[in-house]
JSON list of C-alpha atoms in Angstrom, two decimals:
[
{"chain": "P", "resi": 1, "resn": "UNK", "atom": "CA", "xyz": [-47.25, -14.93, -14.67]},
{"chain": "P", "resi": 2, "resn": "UNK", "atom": "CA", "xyz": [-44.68, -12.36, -15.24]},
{"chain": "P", "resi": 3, "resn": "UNK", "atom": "CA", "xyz": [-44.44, -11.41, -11.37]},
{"chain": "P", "resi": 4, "resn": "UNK", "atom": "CA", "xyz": [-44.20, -14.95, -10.98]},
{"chain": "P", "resi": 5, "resn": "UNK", "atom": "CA", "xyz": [-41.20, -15.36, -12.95]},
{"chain": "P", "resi": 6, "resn": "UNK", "atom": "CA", "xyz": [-39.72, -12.53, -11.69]},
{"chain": "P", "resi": 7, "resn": "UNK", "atom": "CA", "xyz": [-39.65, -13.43, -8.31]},
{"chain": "P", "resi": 8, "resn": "UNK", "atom": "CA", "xyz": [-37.96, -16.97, -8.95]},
{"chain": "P", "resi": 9, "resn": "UNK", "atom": "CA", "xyz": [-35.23, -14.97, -10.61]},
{"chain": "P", "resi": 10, "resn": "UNK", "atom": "CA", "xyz": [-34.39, -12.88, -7.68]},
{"chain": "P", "resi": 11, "resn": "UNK", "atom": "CA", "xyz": [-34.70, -15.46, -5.46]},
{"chain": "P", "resi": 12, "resn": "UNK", "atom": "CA", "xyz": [-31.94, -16.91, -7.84]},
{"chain": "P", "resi": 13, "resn": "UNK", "atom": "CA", "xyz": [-30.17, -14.24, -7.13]},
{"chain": "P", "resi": 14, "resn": "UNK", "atom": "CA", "xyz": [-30.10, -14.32, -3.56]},
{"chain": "P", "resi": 15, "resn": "UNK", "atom": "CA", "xyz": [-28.55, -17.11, -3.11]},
{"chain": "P", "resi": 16, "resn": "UNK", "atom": "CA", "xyz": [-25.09, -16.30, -4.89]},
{"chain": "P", "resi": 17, "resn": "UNK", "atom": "CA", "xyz": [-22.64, -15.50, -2.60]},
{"chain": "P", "resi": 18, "resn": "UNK", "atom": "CA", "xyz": [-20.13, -12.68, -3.81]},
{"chain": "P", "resi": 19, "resn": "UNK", "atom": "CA", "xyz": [-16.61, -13.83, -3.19]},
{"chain": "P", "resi": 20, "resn": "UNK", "atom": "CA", "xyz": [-13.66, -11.62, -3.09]},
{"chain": "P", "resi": 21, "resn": "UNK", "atom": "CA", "xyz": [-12.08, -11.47, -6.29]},
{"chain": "P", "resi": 22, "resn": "UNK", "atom": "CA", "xyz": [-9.19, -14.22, -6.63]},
{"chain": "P", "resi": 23, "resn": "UNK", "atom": "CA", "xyz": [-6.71, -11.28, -7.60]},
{"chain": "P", "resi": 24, "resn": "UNK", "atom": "CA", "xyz": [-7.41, -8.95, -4.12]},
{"chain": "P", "resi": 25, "resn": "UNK", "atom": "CA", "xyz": [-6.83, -11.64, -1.59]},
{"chain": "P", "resi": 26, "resn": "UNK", "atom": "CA", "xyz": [-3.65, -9.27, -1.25]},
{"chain": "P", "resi": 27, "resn": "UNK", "atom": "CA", "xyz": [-3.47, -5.43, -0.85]},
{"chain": "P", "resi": 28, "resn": "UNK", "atom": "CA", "xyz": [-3.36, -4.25, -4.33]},
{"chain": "P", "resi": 29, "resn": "UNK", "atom": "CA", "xyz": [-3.38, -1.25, -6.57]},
{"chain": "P", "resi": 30, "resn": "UNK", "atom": "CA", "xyz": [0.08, -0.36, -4.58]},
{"chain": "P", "resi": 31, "resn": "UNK", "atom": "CA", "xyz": [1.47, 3.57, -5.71]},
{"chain": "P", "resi": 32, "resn": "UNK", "atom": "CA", "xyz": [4.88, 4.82, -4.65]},
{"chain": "P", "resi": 33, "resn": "UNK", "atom": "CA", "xyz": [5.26, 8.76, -5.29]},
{"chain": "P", "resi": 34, "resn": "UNK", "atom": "CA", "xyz": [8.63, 10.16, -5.01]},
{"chain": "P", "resi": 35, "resn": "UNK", "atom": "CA", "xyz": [7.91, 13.57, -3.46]},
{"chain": "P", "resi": 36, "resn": "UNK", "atom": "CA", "xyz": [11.49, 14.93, -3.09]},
{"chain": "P", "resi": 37, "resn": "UNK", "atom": "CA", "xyz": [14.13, 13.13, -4.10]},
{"chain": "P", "resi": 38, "resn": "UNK", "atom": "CA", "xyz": [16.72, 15.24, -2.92]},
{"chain": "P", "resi": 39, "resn": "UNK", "atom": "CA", "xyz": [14.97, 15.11, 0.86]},
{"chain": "P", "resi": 40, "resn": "UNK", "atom": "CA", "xyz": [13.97, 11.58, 0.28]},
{"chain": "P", "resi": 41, "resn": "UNK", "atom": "CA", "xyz": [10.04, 11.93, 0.90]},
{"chain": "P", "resi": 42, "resn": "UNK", "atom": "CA", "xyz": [8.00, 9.20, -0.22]},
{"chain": "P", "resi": 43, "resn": "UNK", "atom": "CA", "xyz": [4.37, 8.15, -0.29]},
{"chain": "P", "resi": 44, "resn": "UNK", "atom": "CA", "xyz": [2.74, 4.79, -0.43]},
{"chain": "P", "resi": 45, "resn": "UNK", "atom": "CA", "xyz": [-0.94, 4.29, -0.51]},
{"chain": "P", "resi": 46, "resn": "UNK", "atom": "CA", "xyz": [-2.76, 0.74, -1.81]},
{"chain": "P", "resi": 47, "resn": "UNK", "atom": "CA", "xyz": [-5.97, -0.61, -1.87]},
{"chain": "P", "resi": 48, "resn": "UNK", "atom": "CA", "xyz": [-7.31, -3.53, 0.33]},
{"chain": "P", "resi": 49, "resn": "UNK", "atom": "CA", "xyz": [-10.45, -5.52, 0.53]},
{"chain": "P", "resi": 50, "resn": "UNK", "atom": "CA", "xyz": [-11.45, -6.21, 4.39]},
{"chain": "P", "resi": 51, "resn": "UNK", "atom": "CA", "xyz": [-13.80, -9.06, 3.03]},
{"chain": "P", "resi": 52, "resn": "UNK", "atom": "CA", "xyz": [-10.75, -11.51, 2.29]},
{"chain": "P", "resi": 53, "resn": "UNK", "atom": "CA", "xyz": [-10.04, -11.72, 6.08]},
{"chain": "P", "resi": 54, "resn": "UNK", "atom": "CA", "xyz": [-11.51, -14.74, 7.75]},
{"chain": "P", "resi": 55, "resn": "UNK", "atom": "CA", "xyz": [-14.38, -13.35, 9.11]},
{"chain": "P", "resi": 56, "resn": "UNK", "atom": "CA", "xyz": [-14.33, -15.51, 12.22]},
{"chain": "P", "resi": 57, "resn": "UNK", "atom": "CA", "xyz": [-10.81, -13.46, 13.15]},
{"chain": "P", "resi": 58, "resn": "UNK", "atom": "CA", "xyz": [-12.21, -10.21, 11.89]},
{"chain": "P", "resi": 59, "resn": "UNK", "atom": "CA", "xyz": [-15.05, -9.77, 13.83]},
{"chain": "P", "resi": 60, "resn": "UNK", "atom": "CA", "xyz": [-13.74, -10.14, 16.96]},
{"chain": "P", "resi": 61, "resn": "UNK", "atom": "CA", "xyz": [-13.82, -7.34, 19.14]},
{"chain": "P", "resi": 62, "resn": "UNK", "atom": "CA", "xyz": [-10.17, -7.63, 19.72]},
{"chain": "P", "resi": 63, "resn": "UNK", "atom": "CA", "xyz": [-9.16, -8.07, 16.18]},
{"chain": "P", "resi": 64, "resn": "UNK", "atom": "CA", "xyz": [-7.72, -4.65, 14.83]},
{"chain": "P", "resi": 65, "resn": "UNK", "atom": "CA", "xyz": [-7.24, -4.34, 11.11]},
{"chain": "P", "resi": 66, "resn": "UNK", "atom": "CA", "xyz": [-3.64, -3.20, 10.18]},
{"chain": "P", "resi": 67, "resn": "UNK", "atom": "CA", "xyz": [-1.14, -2.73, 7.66]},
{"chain": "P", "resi": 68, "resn": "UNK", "atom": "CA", "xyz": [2.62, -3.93, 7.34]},
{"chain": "P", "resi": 69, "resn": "UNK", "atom": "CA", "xyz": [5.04, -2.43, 5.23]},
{"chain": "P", "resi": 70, "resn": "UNK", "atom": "CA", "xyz": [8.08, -4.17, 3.93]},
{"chain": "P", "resi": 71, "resn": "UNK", "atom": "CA", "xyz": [10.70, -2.11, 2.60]},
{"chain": "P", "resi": 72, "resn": "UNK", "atom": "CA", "xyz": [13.60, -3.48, 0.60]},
{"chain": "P", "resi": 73, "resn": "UNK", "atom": "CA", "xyz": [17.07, -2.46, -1.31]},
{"chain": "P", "resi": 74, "resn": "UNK", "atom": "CA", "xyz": [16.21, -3.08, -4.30]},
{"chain": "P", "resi": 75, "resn": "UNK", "atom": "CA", "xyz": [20.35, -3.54, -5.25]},
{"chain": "P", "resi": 76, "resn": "UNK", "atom": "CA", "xyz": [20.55, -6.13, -2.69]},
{"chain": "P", "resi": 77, "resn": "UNK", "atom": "CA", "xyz": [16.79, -7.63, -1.77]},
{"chain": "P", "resi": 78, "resn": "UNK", "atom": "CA", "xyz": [17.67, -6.93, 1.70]},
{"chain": "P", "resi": 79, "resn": "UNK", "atom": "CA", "xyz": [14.86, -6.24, 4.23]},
{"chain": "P", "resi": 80, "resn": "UNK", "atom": "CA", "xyz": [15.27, -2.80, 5.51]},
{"chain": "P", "resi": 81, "resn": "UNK", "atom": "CA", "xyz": [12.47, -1.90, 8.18]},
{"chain": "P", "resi": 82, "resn": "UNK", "atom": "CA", "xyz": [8.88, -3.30, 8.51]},
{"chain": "P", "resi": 83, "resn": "UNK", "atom": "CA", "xyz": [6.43, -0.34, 9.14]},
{"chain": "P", "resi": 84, "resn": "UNK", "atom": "CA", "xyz": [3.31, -0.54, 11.06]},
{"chain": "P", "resi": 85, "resn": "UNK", "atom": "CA", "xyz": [0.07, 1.67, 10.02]},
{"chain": "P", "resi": 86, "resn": "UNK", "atom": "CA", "xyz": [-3.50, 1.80, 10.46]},
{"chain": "P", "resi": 87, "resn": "UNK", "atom": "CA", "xyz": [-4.00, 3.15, 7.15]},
{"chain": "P", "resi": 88, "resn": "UNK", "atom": "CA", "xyz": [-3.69, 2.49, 3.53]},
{"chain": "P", "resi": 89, "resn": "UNK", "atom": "CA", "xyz": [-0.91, 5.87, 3.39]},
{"chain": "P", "resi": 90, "resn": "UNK", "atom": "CA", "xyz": [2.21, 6.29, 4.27]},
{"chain": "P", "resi": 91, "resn": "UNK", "atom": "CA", "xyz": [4.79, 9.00, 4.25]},
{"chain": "P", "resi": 92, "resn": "UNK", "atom": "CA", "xyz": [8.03, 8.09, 4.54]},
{"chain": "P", "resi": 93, "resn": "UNK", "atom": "CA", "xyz": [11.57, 9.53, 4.63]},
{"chain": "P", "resi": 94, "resn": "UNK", "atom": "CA", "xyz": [14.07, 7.63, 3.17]},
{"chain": "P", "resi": 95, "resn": "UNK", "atom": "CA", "xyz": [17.91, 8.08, 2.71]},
{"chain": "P", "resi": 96, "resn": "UNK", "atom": "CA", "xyz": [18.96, 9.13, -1.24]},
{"chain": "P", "resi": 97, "resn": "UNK", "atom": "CA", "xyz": [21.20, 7.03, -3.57]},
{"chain": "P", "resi": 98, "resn": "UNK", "atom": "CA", "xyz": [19.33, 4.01, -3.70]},
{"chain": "P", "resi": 99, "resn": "UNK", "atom": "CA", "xyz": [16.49, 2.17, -5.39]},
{"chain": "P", "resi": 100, "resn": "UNK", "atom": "CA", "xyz": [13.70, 0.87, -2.69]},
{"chain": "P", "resi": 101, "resn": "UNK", "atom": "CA", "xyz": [11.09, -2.04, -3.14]},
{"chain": "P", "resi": 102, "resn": "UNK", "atom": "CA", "xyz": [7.68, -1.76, -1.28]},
{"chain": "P", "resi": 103, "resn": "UNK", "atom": "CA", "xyz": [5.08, -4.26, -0.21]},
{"chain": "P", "resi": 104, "resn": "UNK", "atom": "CA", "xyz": [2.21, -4.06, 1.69]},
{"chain": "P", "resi": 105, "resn": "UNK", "atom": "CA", "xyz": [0.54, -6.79, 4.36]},
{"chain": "P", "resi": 106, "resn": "UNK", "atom": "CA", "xyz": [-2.60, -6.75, 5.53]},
{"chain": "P", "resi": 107, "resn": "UNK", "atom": "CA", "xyz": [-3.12, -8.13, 9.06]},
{"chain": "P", "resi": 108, "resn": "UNK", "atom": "CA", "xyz": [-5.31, -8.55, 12.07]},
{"chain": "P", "resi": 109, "resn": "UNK", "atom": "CA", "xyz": [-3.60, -8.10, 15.52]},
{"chain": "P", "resi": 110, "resn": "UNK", "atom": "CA", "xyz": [-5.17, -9.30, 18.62]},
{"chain": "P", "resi": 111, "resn": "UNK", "atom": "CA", "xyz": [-5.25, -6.34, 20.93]},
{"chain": "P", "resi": 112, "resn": "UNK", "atom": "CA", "xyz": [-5.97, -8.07, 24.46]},
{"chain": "P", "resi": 113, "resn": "UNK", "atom": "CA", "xyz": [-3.67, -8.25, 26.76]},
{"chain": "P", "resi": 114, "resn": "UNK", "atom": "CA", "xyz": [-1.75, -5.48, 25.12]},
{"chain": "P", "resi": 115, "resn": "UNK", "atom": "CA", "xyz": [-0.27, -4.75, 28.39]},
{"chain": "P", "resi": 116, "resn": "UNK", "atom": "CA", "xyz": [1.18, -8.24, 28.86]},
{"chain": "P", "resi": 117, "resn": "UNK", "atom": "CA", "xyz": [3.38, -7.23, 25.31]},
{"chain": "P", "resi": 118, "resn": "UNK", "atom": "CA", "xyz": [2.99, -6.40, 21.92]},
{"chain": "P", "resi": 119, "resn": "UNK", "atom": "CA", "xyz": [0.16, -7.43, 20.21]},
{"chain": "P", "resi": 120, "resn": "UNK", "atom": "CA", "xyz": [0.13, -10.47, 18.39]},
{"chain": "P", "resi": 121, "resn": "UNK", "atom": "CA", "xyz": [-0.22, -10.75, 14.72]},
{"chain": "P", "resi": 122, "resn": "UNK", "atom": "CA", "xyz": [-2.92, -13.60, 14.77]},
{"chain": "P", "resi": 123, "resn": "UNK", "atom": "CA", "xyz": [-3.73, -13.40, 10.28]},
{"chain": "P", "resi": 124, "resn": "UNK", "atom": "CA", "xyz": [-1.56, -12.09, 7.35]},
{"chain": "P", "resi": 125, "resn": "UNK", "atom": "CA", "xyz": [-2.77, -11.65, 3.70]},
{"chain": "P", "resi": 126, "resn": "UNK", "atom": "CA", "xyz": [-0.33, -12.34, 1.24]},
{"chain": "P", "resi": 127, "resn": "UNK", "atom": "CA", "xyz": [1.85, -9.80, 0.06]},
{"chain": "P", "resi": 128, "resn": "UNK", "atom": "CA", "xyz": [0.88, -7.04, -2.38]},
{"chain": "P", "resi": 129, "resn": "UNK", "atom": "CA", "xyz": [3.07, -6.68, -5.54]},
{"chain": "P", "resi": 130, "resn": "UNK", "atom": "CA", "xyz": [5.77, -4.96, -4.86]},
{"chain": "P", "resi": 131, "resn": "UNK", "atom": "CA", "xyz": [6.03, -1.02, -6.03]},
{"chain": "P", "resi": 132, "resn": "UNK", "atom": "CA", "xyz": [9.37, 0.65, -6.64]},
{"chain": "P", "resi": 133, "resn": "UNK", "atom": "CA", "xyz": [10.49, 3.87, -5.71]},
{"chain": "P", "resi": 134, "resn": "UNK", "atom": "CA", "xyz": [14.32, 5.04, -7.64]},
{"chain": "P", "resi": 135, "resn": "UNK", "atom": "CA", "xyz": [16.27, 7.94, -4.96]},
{"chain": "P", "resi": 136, "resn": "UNK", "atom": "CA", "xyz": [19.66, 6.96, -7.29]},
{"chain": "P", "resi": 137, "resn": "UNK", "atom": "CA", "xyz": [19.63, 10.33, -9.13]},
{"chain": "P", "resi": 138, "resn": "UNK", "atom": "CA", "xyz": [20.37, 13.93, -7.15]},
{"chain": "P", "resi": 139, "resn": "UNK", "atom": "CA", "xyz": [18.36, 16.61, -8.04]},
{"chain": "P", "resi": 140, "resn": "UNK", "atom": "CA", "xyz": [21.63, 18.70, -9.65]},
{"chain": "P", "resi": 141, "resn": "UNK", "atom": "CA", "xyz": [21.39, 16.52, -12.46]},
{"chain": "P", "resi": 142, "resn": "UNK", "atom": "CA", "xyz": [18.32, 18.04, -13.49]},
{"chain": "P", "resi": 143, "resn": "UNK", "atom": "CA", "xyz": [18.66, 20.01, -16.67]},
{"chain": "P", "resi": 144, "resn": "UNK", "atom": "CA", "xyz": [19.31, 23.31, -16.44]},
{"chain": "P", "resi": 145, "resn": "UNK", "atom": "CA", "xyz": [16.44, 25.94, -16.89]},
{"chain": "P", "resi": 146, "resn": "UNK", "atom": "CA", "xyz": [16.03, 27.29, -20.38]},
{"chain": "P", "resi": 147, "resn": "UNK", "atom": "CA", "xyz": [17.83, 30.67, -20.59]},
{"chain": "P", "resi": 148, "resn": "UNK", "atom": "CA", "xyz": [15.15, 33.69, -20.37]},
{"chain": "P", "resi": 149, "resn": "UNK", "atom": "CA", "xyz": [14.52, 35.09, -24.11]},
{"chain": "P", "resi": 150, "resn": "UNK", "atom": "CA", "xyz": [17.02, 37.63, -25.67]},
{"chain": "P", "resi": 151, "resn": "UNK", "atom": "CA", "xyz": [15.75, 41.38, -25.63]},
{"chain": "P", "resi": 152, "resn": "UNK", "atom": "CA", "xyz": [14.78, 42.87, -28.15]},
{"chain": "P", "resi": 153, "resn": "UNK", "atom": "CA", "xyz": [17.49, 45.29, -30.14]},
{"chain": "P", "resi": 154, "resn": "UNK", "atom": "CA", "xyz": [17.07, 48.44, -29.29]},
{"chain": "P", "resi": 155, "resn": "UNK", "atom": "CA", "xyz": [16.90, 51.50, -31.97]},
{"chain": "P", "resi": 156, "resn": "UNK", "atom": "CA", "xyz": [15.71, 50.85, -35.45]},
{"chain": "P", "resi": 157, "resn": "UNK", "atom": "CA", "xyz": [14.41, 53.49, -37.85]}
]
């Protein structure tokens, strides 16, 4: 009877679909890391769920998955540059004295007929949160290094 049971619950089971999480409908999870700020190196990376793309677009053998990246002044909310990758990273140089805003798209681009023009984007998620990264200060406003320990005095008897 047990075996019996046990076997209605997984067919239970089997029949409940598993859904993308509301929240991750959008590339999420977005980190900016300031790796110079006198040279202006930054990195992005996020984290995106493949499985909120309609599937009917995304398994197309022409359908390429993508990223867009949206920078911004953050002073101003003006759009800056939108950056193509294939990948959830980026390294990016960007010029000092200002504050930057980041978000991420993810998006399917129809590759056929590539030679006829750019690809198409043909589905966009919606955009990620957006990540800041601050390049206001300049690195000789750091503190200065603590002066080395005094010597011991000599002599003594």
């Amino acid at each position: 009877a047990e075996g019996a049971g046990g076997g209605e619950d997984e067919d239970e089971d089997d029949d409940v679909e598993m859904a993308p999480a509301a929240g991750n409908q959008a590339p999420h999870g977005i980190v900016v890391q300031v790796l110079s700020l006198g040279a202006g190196s930054v990195r992005l990376s996020w984290l995106f769920d493949w499985a909120a793309a309609p599937s009917e677009l995304a398994d197309e053998a022409w359908a390429e998955r993508r990223y867009e990246v949206v920078q911004r002044m953050e002073e101003n909310g003006q759009e800056i540059r939108h950056l193509p990758t294939a990948h959830p990273e980026l390294l990016l140089q960007v010029p000092v004295g200002h504050r930057y805003a980041f978000s991420v798209h993810a998006v399917l681009v129809n590759t056929q007929g590539a030679g006829a023009g750019a690809p198409g984007v043909v589905w966009s998620s919606p955009p990620s949160a957006s990540a800041s990264a601050d390049l206001r200060g300049r690195p000789s406003e750091a503190p200065a290094a603590p002066a080395p320990p005094a010597a011991p005095a000599a002599g003594g008897r």
